[in-house]
Amino acid sequence: MGLDGQKITVAGAGIGGLTAAIALRQRGAQVTVLEQAEAITEVGAGIQVSPNGFAVLKALGLGEAFRGIAVQGEAVELRDYRAGGLVARLDLGLLPQDQPYFFVHRSDLIDLLAETARAAGVRIRLLQKVERVALDDGPVLHMGNGDVVKAKLLIGADGLHSKLRQTLNGVQAPFFTRQTAWRATIPNVIGHPNVSRVHMGPRQHMVSYPLRGGEIINIVAVQERTGWAEEGWMHEDDPANLRRAFAGYGGEAKQMLDAVERVGFWGLFRHPVAPVWHKGRAAILGDAAHPTLPFMAQGAVMAMEDAWVLAHALDGAESVEAGLAAYQTRREARVRKVIEAANGNAWKYHLAFPPLRFGAHLGLRALSTLAPKKLMQQFDWIYRHDVTKG
Ligand SMILES: Cc1cc2nc3c(=O)[nH]c(=O)nc-3n(C[C@H](O)[C@H](O)[C@H](O)COP(=O)(O)OP(=O)(O)OC[C@H]3O[C@@H](n4cnc5c(N)ncnc54)[C@H](O)[C@@H]3O)c2cc1C
């Protein structure tokens, strides 16, 4: 059918929504993005963008601009929590040269996407909160300010609490994983190299990596606990609570924890993948369709992959409905597999029973020394998949 001149409304100007807006616009669509916030600003934190996400940015013509705002990762290091002894090292240099792995500040990526979208002619409207979506007579958005907006084609990229997801699937309660996370950025007090470090302790782990040319470090610290914590990223906590929870940590991990001055705290919830991603002339993508726990660092990257595939599927389809159906078919099995991998990852980092912990670390250390390629190859199905190559 081609997308030339097609009017498309995207709800949500996050990483998924903006990537979709650019991909659709580049194929000729007239795109309007509706964002609830008053400005396109992102809370300060980092994300890791693996080669499969970079492939999408490159295909959109953003490869060089992205390299300019990101730090290229050299390795992922698994370390013990006490003195930081190295357990295993995944050498990211073993990835093909044209498939690099990056760390980037979310707000820098959002700025790049928003500027690119605007320059390409996408209209981004702020303070536009979608309250409800009806689909009986084509997509109709009921806005927070009382407006009613009829969309010719609606993409719901409105994240975890997506209104379009609710219309398509009803409300499905998430469940608390009994894991809580703190997130902070600190000055680079340890000369953090360009690697992602996972400091593994009993029932807890801490991830750190550098951002912005190595000026700052992003920290995510996860702990298992029975008590309730709220979902959402920006509940502020007292840094003393973080330090108390990770009191057993030593070496550079402790130095990083000591440098935390402001910290966000929240509970990690597992949401089911939405069974229905589309109906008529409406579809969801990214966290709206399939929120994931952060343990594979793939949520934003999956949203980017979705965005590319959605635009590609619509462009080549006989009808909008056929295009949206093809999009879900092409994406669902992959995102389910990635989400399962993320669900299964935390316990590996959190081993508490000392002999099991010792054995697992010994095995990892041996594999990392004797067969580094093999260790890396287990992630090929995620990192070396390129949705832009069909
Ligand atoms: C601690 C942590 C670490 C992470 N690390 C990584 C990582 O390293 N790599 C990675 O790939 N992913 C990571 N993720 C996941 C990633 O952040 C998300 O999966 C990703 O942001 C999803 O993008 P999205 O565009 O679908 O949704 P969002 O980023 O949530 O964007 C949704 C947008 O829609 C807007 N919106 C919401 N509701 C409405 C409404 N009703 N009306 C209008 N607008 C609305 C919001 O304001 C927002 O701008 C991490 C997540 C967490 C919690």
XYZ file of C-alpha atoms in Angstrom, residues 21-282:
262
model
C 7.910 8.285 14.094
C 11.246 8.616 12.256
C 10.940 5.230 10.524
C 7.368 5.964 9.373
C 8.213 9.513 8.279
C 11.196 8.287 6.257
C 8.758 6.078 4.357
C 6.606 9.106 3.561
C 3.947 9.067 6.310
C 2.642 12.267 7.932
C 3.327 11.612 11.580
C 2.052 13.379 14.706
C 3.372 12.337 18.124
C 1.283 13.047 21.227
C 3.302 13.202 24.444
C 1.848 13.747 27.908
C 4.925 15.525 29.312
C 5.438 19.270 29.020
C 8.904 18.811 27.531
C 10.852 16.043 25.844
C 13.173 15.551 28.760
C 14.199 12.263 30.230
C 15.091 11.438 33.781
C 18.832 11.033 34.053
C 19.996 7.474 33.634
C 21.866 5.300 31.227
C 20.914 2.467 28.931
C 22.998 -0.071 27.085
C 22.403 -0.254 23.349
C 23.526 -3.591 21.966
C 24.386 -4.089 18.251
C 20.808 -5.105 17.373
C 19.608 -1.670 18.547
C 22.476 0.128 16.839
C 21.500 -1.618 13.585
C 18.154 0.210 13.679
C 19.780 3.576 14.400
C 22.221 3.011 11.538
C 19.449 2.097 9.134
C 17.680 5.337 10.059
C 20.848 7.259 9.168
C 21.749 7.986 12.807
C 24.820 5.767 13.179
C 27.443 8.521 13.241
C 25.369 10.943 15.339
C 24.763 8.162 17.857
C 28.463 7.303 18.078
C 29.001 10.968 18.973
C 26.816 10.774 22.100
C 27.560 7.220 23.249
C 30.464 5.365 24.865
C 31.509 2.208 23.014
C 31.647 -0.731 25.417
C 34.752 -2.926 25.458
C 33.553 -5.711 27.738
C 30.993 -6.935 30.228
C 32.726 -7.984 33.435
C 31.197 -10.174 36.115
C 32.865 -9.428 39.444
C 32.582 -10.643 43.014
C 31.023 -8.131 45.405
C 33.597 -8.228 48.206
C 36.825 -6.917 46.708
C 35.640 -6.840 43.106
C 37.663 -9.867 41.939
C 37.035 -10.722 38.272
C 34.822 -13.795 37.775
C 34.274 -13.631 34.023
C 34.756 -11.245 31.125
C 32.697 -11.069 27.967
C 34.937 -9.407 25.446
C 32.738 -7.129 23.328
C 35.710 -6.753 20.999
C 34.810 -10.239 19.762
C 31.701 -8.772 18.158
C 32.112 -7.940 14.466
C 33.521 -4.430 13.997
C 30.349 -3.112 12.435
C 28.262 -4.411 15.358
C 29.454 -2.391 18.358
C 27.906 -2.235 21.805
C 27.241 1.138 23.469
C 26.338 2.886 26.716
C 24.324 6.089 26.360
C 22.497 8.590 28.532
C 18.781 8.175 27.864
C 18.220 11.909 27.612
C 20.958 12.221 24.945
C 19.331 9.465 22.888
C 15.860 10.982 23.316
C 17.217 14.413 22.257
C 18.830 12.907 19.156
C 15.631 11.073 18.189
C 13.385 14.088 18.840
C 15.622 16.456 16.845
C 15.807 13.973 13.973
C 12.047 13.469 13.991
C 11.317 17.199 14.001
C 13.873 17.889 11.260
C 12.216 15.209 9.129
C 8.825 16.895 9.530
C 7.279 14.917 12.388
C 4.965 17.036 14.537
C 5.536 16.490 18.266
C 2.725 17.843 20.443
C 3.444 18.145 24.177
C 1.020 18.160 27.126
C -1.185 15.691 25.257
C -2.186 13.010 27.710
C -4.264 10.169 26.326
C -6.877 9.113 28.887
C -8.738 6.455 26.931
C -8.754 4.917 23.467
C -11.877 3.607 21.739
C -11.608 1.437 18.639
C -15.241 0.771 17.694
C -15.314 3.307 14.902
C -11.616 3.644 14.006
C -9.131 4.775 16.687
C -10.530 7.609 18.818
C -8.404 9.165 21.551
C -10.057 10.801 24.552
C -7.526 13.301 25.826
C -6.925 14.574 29.347
C -7.877 18.122 28.302
C -11.291 16.971 27.059
C -10.358 16.907 23.362
C -11.399 13.962 21.244
C -8.892 13.067 18.517
C -9.782 10.758 15.632
C -6.715 8.974 14.274
C -6.466 7.396 10.841
C -3.853 4.989 12.178
C -2.751 4.896 15.813
C 0.509 3.541 17.254
C 0.454 3.199 21.044
C 4.035 3.725 22.254
C 2.887 4.999 25.635
C 4.905 2.641 27.795
C 4.107 0.443 30.759
C 0.621 1.822 31.453
C -0.438 2.148 27.827
C -4.039 3.195 27.258
C -4.214 1.413 23.913
C -2.889 -1.774 25.505
C -5.792 -1.546 27.993
C -8.328 -1.181 25.191
C -6.850 -4.131 23.306
C -6.250 -6.441 26.264
C -8.075 -5.152 29.332
C -6.118 -4.570 32.520
C -3.727 -7.371 33.487
C -2.215 -7.127 36.940
C 1.577 -7.345 37.068
C 3.231 -9.235 39.892
C 5.959 -8.027 42.209
C 9.157 -10.012 41.560
C 10.374 -9.425 45.135
C 13.225 -7.462 43.656
C 13.824 -3.769 44.122
C 16.194 -1.506 42.259
C 18.053 1.713 42.959
C 19.329 3.855 40.144
C 21.818 6.708 40.292
C 24.396 8.600 38.284
C 27.636 9.697 39.958
C 30.833 11.442 38.866
C 33.421 8.997 37.563
C 35.209 8.653 40.912
C 37.044 5.409 40.053
C 38.189 6.083 36.491
C 35.600 3.500 35.372
C 36.850 1.883 32.149
C 34.537 1.547 29.145
C 33.041 -1.700 30.382
C 29.801 -2.741 32.008
C 30.503 -4.248 35.421
C 28.142 -6.557 37.263
C 29.168 -6.930 40.920
C 27.439 -10.111 42.069
C 26.546 -10.649 45.725
C 24.175 -12.973 47.575
C 20.613 -11.970 46.602
C 21.810 -8.709 45.080
C 23.872 -7.268 42.248
C 25.052 -3.893 41.059
C 25.640 -2.839 37.442
C 27.844 0.135 36.554
C 29.047 1.640 33.295
C 30.363 5.016 32.106
C 28.391 7.640 30.191
C 29.133 10.942 28.423
C 32.728 10.344 27.411
C 33.394 8.714 30.775
C 32.462 11.800 32.827
C 29.771 10.042 34.814
C 28.868 6.509 35.865
C 25.415 4.950 35.728
C 24.561 2.601 38.588
C 21.680 0.154 38.906
C 21.627 -1.881 42.127
C 19.122 -4.714 42.519
C 18.220 -6.495 45.738
C 15.810 -9.327 46.521
C 13.454 -8.515 49.373
C 10.035 -9.503 50.593
C 8.761 -5.996 51.376
C 6.638 -4.113 48.914
C 8.025 -1.319 46.763
C 6.126 0.801 44.276
C 6.495 0.450 40.532
C 7.842 3.472 38.624
C 11.278 4.882 38.206
C 11.469 8.058 40.122
C 10.572 7.442 43.730
C 13.462 9.111 45.474
C 15.205 7.284 48.290
C 17.828 8.175 50.871
C 21.264 7.085 49.552
C 21.972 5.788 53.074
C 19.383 3.032 52.459
C 21.238 1.943 49.321
C 24.576 1.916 51.155
C 23.039 -0.033 54.048
C 21.553 -2.631 51.677
C 24.932 -3.095 49.929
C 27.050 -2.796 53.079
C 28.928 -6.018 52.234
C 30.308 -4.496 49.035
C 33.995 -3.570 48.967
C 36.627 -2.227 46.582
C 35.560 0.046 43.749
C 31.916 -0.968 44.120
C 31.941 0.557 47.603
C 33.694 3.683 46.309
C 30.907 4.110 43.765
C 28.190 3.558 46.373
C 29.828 6.120 48.644
C 29.624 8.718 45.869
C 25.829 8.458 45.436
C 24.067 11.690 46.414
C 20.638 11.213 44.818
C 19.004 7.899 44.095
C 15.761 6.608 42.577
C 14.164 3.481 44.031
C 11.397 1.224 42.765
C 9.994 -2.277 42.690
C 10.530 -4.574 39.712
C 7.279 -6.022 38.395
C 6.753 -8.686 35.809
C 4.031 -7.841 33.270
C 2.651 -10.409 30.879
C 3.372 -9.871 27.190
C 0.149 -8.457 25.718
C -1.650 -11.218 23.792
C -3.220 -8.692 21.387
C -0.940 -6.101 19.792
C -3.262 -4.721 17.137
C -6.849 -4.348 16.025
C -8.235 -2.535 12.995
C -6.024 0.497 12.472
C -4.223 0.532 15.820
